[in-house]
Each structure stands twice: as structure tokens, then as C-alpha cells.
């Protein structure tokens, strides 16, 4: 089976500081794959390096038949990749609606009406707040908006970087519920998380990143049951 | 009697303020999108005055003697060529420095300003250049010794300036190009990831600023009839003051700042002293910076999440 996303021996550095060492992983079409790791392990670096921010200095990244390392950042979304970044990065002075339209840039506004209606079904809160500035939303609502914006480009692969970051447990629960729905709709998802418990329950497969290296991989259940993982990421219970 | 003097000064002030506003939007948009003061912007305005005079001469030479037609053609050509200057300044002097220190593009901007001044001085001569008086006549309000007048030219200036600023505001707030500009301003990295070519957007912002400066250049030349290679400096600083007054980075702020500056400067010259009007303008700036550093409509810098 050919994979949608393949990283092969990828190395990434910030100047003299190397952040990723020989990282290889795959995400197949229709899969939910997670990458877990502690603070500073290199999770965000891995996900943004798909957009050449920063550009890998070794290895290859292929997505849907394209060699990503030779693409310009602003052309990558068009290939079918959507990023829901760490810290959400909604446009604070724009209305919720405008933020959603921003998501359609790679595909144009032809499906705007239809897709927005669908988004409002998934996120009724955003519908209520559609004419509000994104900067005035709560953290959880901003996270929903960031996910919604990602979906508006009808991506082949949805990348999420710590969607649970800084949110109350009940909101985290809600977000993961929504991610589950989205995945059941057939979306391919690559999820980076520190919240290993939620992430591994949602994902079919997972990778563990430690100090820039992949140290372990397996099915979500295997990793959840792994005593090392339980010790390091699940509080040892 | 006083009310007629006030009336006259207000008319003059709105005219002046509309011009300041047109130039101020260029400073504010560039600051908004890349966080630098484009000190060469005043000189782009100066270049447009020269371009306008040249195009008008050429058009007259070709025997177009309808004033309206000549002015419109001159305006269009001046806009296109001034836009080219604005675009080039960014490509040559600022883009190569992107990602370096904040000071580097500032120094480069001052250099660019000097280059433009000297280039124009060398190629066009240091003497004042003239612009023919094409629009004459005025409307008087009042009678006898008590009146104020609004020239047709002042009406043209105010209408043209506000239509231009209105179009610009519409483009920024209602079109997808404007949305891309605002996105690049608020979060350039995210904008790029979402598929916006932010380098292109930055170029477009310089072009839009230059277009507004070109409109101002033509209008001022028509009004005053003469100009030299140095006009960009003082007008540029005034327009920059207007942008800061309104809140740098804010488009409506620049327009409002221009109007307030133009009117208060004009009232000050009418009632207090003409020689000190520049001192007054900069004094106003200092007061605003002390009591409301973010300007009248500017947002304090906390927006980035
Ligand atoms: N812009 C940068 N310049 C220099 N070093 C950086 C930069 N961004 C990240 N790093 C370094 O790269 C390493 C990996 O950082 P990264 O942000 O990818 O980790 P992370 O796993 O996402 O952490 P977190 O869970 O805190 O988000 C860290 O050591 C970090 O200090
Ligand atoms: Mg991170």
C-alpha cells in the first residue's frame, strides 16, 4: 500500500541546534496516526517542517506523490495538507466567518456555502459566534475555529499540533469527540500530542518521539498498554 | 467676522488633511504589514509630482486639450509609474533585509530616500518645477468683505482623495486581496501556511501605498503649481505624523489623523502664527505620544497570540 505521507530519515536543525534526527514515519490514507512526546521533543518542528518551516537539511518528505522539501511554503496547502497549529493561530482581528474563508484559499470559494453549513453542524458554537472577532473567543472556541479553518480547505490530510493545549479537561473531551467524528467521516489525521491518553485512544497507530528521535511505534492499544509509555506519559498508573 | 475666517481655515484644513491622509495610508499599511517605517515613502510622493508634470507635458504635446481628459490620462500614467517605483523600492532595499535586525531596513529606507532625492535632483535639475494652473475658479460663501471661498480645485482634491481612500478601505476590508493583506499583517507565518504568498502581498501593499501617494502628488501639484526634489521630506514627515496620530497600522486612523492634523495646522496658522505651524504639528504628535502612544484608533500591541 502506498502511503499518503512518508518521512524518510528526516533531519531538521535550527541553525547549529539539531531538533530532529533521522525521523521516518508514514501515514496511510484514512488512518489516524498520532505522535506523542514530551516538551521540546521536536513534535512541532516535525509538523512545521512539512511546510519547510524550517526546511529539513536531510532526508525526504513525500506527500501524495509530491516531494514537499522542494515546494514553497505557500504552495503546500494546495497539495491537500491543512495545519491546525500549536497555539491555534486564528486571525484575531478577523471575524469567525472570515477566518473560515481563510481556510478556503487553496481550493477557492466554490464550496464555501456548503462547507460552512457543514462546519456549523459540527461546531454549533462557531455558528453562534460567526460575526464575532476571533480574538474575542475563548481558548476552546479558538481551537474549534482553527480546526474548522483547516477543514475548509477539504484537505487530504489534517495535521493537528496539540489541540488540547491549555484547555480545561471538559473542553479537551469535547475537542477529541469532534476529532473522532471527523475521522469517522473519513478524514486522514496526523495528531501531535502530549496528552498521550486521549491521543492513543483516538489513533490507530502511534509514534513516540524522544529528544528528536522516534523511539517506539505501534498500535494505539499497544502503546497505551506499554509500561514505559504509562510511566513516561500517563503518570505511571 | 471670525466665523468666516474659521470657515476658510476649515476648508483649507480639510484640503490639506485629505492630502496628508492619502500619504499617511502608505506609511500605516507598510508599518502594519512589515513593522517598518518606510522613510522613502515621502520621496515616492515627490517622484510622482515629477512624473505627473512630465506626463502632462507629453500629453499636451500630443495635442489633447480637454483638461479633464488630460488630467485623467496624466493621473493614470503617474499612478502606474509611481507604483513601479514603490514596488522597486521594496524589492531592492527592503526584501533582501527581511529577517535581519529591525534597524537594517530603517537605515536602508533612509538611504533609499536620499537616493531618490539625488536621482531626481540630478536628472531633473535642482530648480523648482512648475505645474500649469489647469483648474480655476471658486465658490464664494458670504458677501462684501465677509466671505470665505472654496476653489473648484479644493473640491476636486477633497472628492478625489476621499474616493481614493474609500476605494482603498473597501479593497482592504471587503475583498479577498484585502483579507490576504490583513492575514499577512496579523500572522504572516500562518498566512503563508494557509497558501498566501506573503512576499507578493507585501509587494502589493507597497504598490497600493505608492498609488495613493501618486494621487496626492498630482493633487498637490495642481494646487500649488510648483515643487522641487525636496518636497517629499517635510510632507512625508507630516503624513507620518498623521499616521502616528491616528494609530500607526490603522487605515481609518491614518485618514482621521490626516484630517485632524490638516485642520488643526490650518486653524493654528489662521489664528496664531503661520511660521510655527510645523512646530505646532509636531507638538501635537508629542502630546499624543505621551497620552495615547498607540494613537487615536490604534490598538495597543497585544494582539499576537
Ligand atoms: N525557532 C527555533 N529556534 C531555535 N530552536 C528552536 C526553535 N523552535 C524550536 N526549537 C528547539 O527545537 C527543539 C524542539 O522544539 P519543538 O517546539 O519542536 O518541540 P515540541 O515537541 O513541539 O515541544 P512542546 O511540547 O513544548 O510544544 C527544542 O529544543 C526547541 O528549543
Ligand atoms: Mg510543540
mmCIF file of N, CA, C and O and ligand atoms in Angstrom, chain A residues 14-15 17-20 37-46 48 86 161-162 165 192 194 209, ligand 1:
data_model
loop_
_atom_site.group_PDB
_atom_site.id
_atom_site.type_symbol
_atom_site.label_atom_id
_atom_site.label_comp_id
_atom_site.label_asym_id
_atom_site.label_seq_id
_atom_site.Cartn_x
_atom_site.Cartn_y
_atom_site.Cartn_z
ATOM 1 N N UNK A 14 17.744 23.942 13.749
ATOM 2 C CA UNK A 14 17.622 25.401 13.847
ATOM 3 C C UNK A 14 19.046 25.922 13.979
ATOM 4 O O UNK A 14 19.628 25.855 15.062
ATOM 5 N N UNK A 15 19.600 26.430 12.904
ATOM 6 C CA UNK A 15 20.997 26.840 12.946
ATOM 7 C C UNK A 15 21.851 25.665 13.382
ATOM 8 O O UNK A 15 21.782 24.580 12.800
ATOM 9 N N UNK A 17 21.570 24.020 16.123
ATOM 10 C CA UNK A 17 20.871 23.112 17.036
ATOM 11 C C UNK A 17 20.019 22.126 16.254
ATOM 12 O O UNK A 17 19.082 22.516 15.562
ATOM 13 N N UNK A 18 20.350 20.857 16.347
ATOM 14 C CA UNK A 18 19.555 19.869 15.633
ATOM 15 C C UNK A 18 18.341 19.494 16.463
ATOM 16 O O UNK A 18 18.441 19.221 17.667
ATOM 17 N N UNK A 19 17.163 19.484 15.827
ATOM 18 C CA UNK A 19 15.924 19.189 16.549
ATOM 19 C C UNK A 19 15.363 17.822 16.207
ATOM 20 O O UNK A 19 14.729 17.177 17.041
ATOM 21 N N UNK A 20 15.596 17.331 14.994
ATOM 22 C CA UNK A 20 15.110 16.007 14.597
ATOM 23 C C UNK A 20 16.247 15.197 13.997
ATOM 24 O O UNK A 20 17.063 15.713 13.232
ATOM 25 N N UNK A 37 5.048 12.946 22.590
ATOM 26 C CA UNK A 37 6.389 13.286 23.052
ATOM 27 C C UNK A 37 6.305 14.393 24.078
ATOM 28 O O UNK A 37 5.310 15.122 24.132
ATOM 29 N N UNK A 38 7.361 14.515 24.861
ATOM 30 C CA UNK A 38 7.367 15.499 25.942
ATOM 31 C C UNK A 38 7.652 16.898 25.391
ATOM 32 O O UNK A 38 7.914 17.068 24.204
ATOM 33 N N UNK A 39 7.649 17.864 26.260
ATOM 34 C CA UNK A 39 8.021 19.234 25.908
ATOM 35 C C UNK A 39 9.388 19.270 25.256
ATOM 36 O O UNK A 39 10.344 18.707 25.784
ATOM 37 N N UNK A 40 9.472 19.934 24.118
ATOM 38 C CA UNK A 40 10.773 20.113 23.484
ATOM 39 C C UNK A 40 11.293 18.890 22.757
ATOM 40 O O UNK A 40 12.432 18.876 22.302
ATOM 41 N N UNK A 41 10.468 17.855 22.602
ATOM 42 C CA UNK A 41 10.922 16.638 21.920
ATOM 43 C C UNK A 41 11.127 16.876 20.428
ATOM 44 O O UNK A 41 11.903 16.167 19.783
ATOM 45 N N UNK A 42 10.434 17.870 19.894
ATOM 46 C CA UNK A 42 10.561 18.145 18.460
ATOM 47 C C UNK A 42 9.270 17.904 17.686
ATOM 48 O O UNK A 42 9.276 17.857 16.459
ATOM 49 N N UNK A 43 8.156 17.789 18.397
ATOM 50 C CA UNK A 43 6.873 17.488 17.743
ATOM 51 C C UNK A 43 6.444 18.603 16.792
ATOM 52 O O UNK A 43 6.067 18.345 15.646
ATOM 53 N N UNK A 44 6.507 19.844 17.293
ATOM 54 C CA UNK A 44 6.082 20.960 16.431
ATOM 55 C C UNK A 44 7.030 21.123 15.267
ATOM 56 O O UNK A 44 6.615 21.421 14.140
ATOM 57 N N UNK A 45 8.316 20.914 15.531
ATOM 58 C CA UNK A 45 9.308 21.008 14.459
ATOM 59 C C UNK A 45 8.971 20.023 13.351
ATOM 60 O O UNK A 45 9.014 20.361 12.168
ATOM 61 N N UNK A 46 8.600 18.806 13.749
ATOM 62 C CA UNK A 46 8.291 17.785 12.752
ATOM 63 C C UNK A 46 7.117 18.232 11.880
ATOM 64 O O UNK A 46 7.144 18.138 10.658
ATOM 65 N N UNK A 48 5.840 21.321 11.408
ATOM 66 C CA UNK A 48 6.026 22.522 10.573
ATOM 67 C C UNK A 48 7.085 22.291 9.492
ATOM 68 O O UNK A 48 7.089 23.002 8.483
ATOM 69 N N UNK A 86 -0.025 24.577 16.725
ATOM 70 C CA UNK A 86 0.051 24.770 18.168
ATOM 71 C C UNK A 86 -0.226 26.239 18.479
ATOM 72 O O UNK A 86 0.296 27.135 17.818
ATOM 73 N N UNK A 161 -1.531 20.071 15.875
ATOM 74 C CA UNK A 161 -0.436 20.178 16.836
ATOM 75 C C UNK A 161 -0.994 20.557 18.203
ATOM 76 O O UNK A 161 -1.402 21.698 18.413
ATOM 77 N N UNK A 162 -1.041 19.608 19.096
ATOM 78 C CA UNK A 162 -1.522 19.799 20.470
ATOM 79 C C UNK A 162 -2.828 20.580 20.567
ATOM 80 O O UNK A 162 -2.880 21.651 21.181
ATOM 81 N N UNK A 165 -3.902 21.751 24.097
ATOM 82 C CA UNK A 165 -3.010 22.622 24.870
ATOM 83 C C UNK A 165 -3.759 23.739 25.594
ATOM 84 O O UNK A 165 -4.479 24.527 24.984
ATOM 85 N N UNK A 192 -0.427 15.421 16.745
ATOM 86 C CA UNK A 192 0.707 15.528 17.644
ATOM 87 C C UNK A 192 0.176 15.896 19.016
ATOM 88 O O UNK A 192 -0.658 16.788 19.133
ATOM 89 N N UNK A 194 0.782 15.872 23.595
ATOM 90 C CA UNK A 194 1.404 15.479 24.865
ATOM 91 C C UNK A 194 0.411 14.687 25.694
ATOM 92 O O UNK A 194 0.784 13.930 26.573
ATOM 93 N N UNK A 209 8.180 10.182 20.218
ATOM 94 C CA UNK A 209 9.349 10.995 19.879
ATOM 95 C C UNK A 209 10.051 11.404 21.170
ATOM 96 O O UNK A 209 9.439 11.981 22.070
HETATM 97 N N1 LIG C 1 12.698 28.763 16.249
HETATM 98 C C1 LIG C 1 13.559 27.988 16.943
HETATM 99 N N2 LIG C 1 14.857 28.322 17.017
HETATM 100 C C2 LIG C 1 15.737 27.553 17.693
HETATM 101 N N3 LIG C 1 15.405 26.419 18.318
HETATM 102 C C3 LIG C 1 14.120 26.035 18.278
HETATM 103 C C4 LIG C 1 13.129 26.795 17.593
HETATM 104 N N4 LIG C 1 11.949 26.174 17.718
HETATM 105 C C5 LIG C 1 12.188 25.070 18.453
HETATM 106 N N5 LIG C 1 13.494 24.973 18.791
HETATM 107 C C6 LIG C 1 14.120 23.903 19.561
HETATM 108 O O1 LIG C 1 13.852 22.687 18.927
HETATM 109 C C7 LIG C 1 13.519 21.688 19.859
HETATM 110 C C8 LIG C 1 12.159 21.104 19.548
HETATM 111 O O2 LIG C 1 11.165 22.105 19.714
HETATM 112 P P1 LIG C 1 9.649 21.844 19.350
HETATM 113 O O3 LIG C 1 8.941 23.127 19.508
HETATM 114 O O4 LIG C 1 9.582 21.176 18.052
HETATM 115 O O5 LIG C 1 9.213 20.839 20.496
HETATM 116 P P2 LIG C 1 7.768 20.293 20.875
HETATM 117 O O6 LIG C 1 7.895 18.849 20.991
HETATM 118 O O7 LIG C 1 6.768 20.812 19.945
HETATM 119 O O8 LIG C 1 7.563 20.929 22.311
HETATM 120 P P3 LIG C 1 6.198 21.419 23.019
HETATM 121 O O9 LIG C 1 5.533 20.209 23.545
HETATM 122 O O10 LIG C 1 6.675 22.286 24.123
HETATM 123 O O11 LIG C 1 5.397 22.129 22.005
HETATM 124 C C9 LIG C 1 13.584 22.351 21.234
HETATM 125 O O12 LIG C 1 14.816 22.037 21.795
HETATM 126 C C10 LIG C 1 13.493 23.807 20.929
HETATM 127 O O13 LIG C 1 14.214 24.560 21.864
#
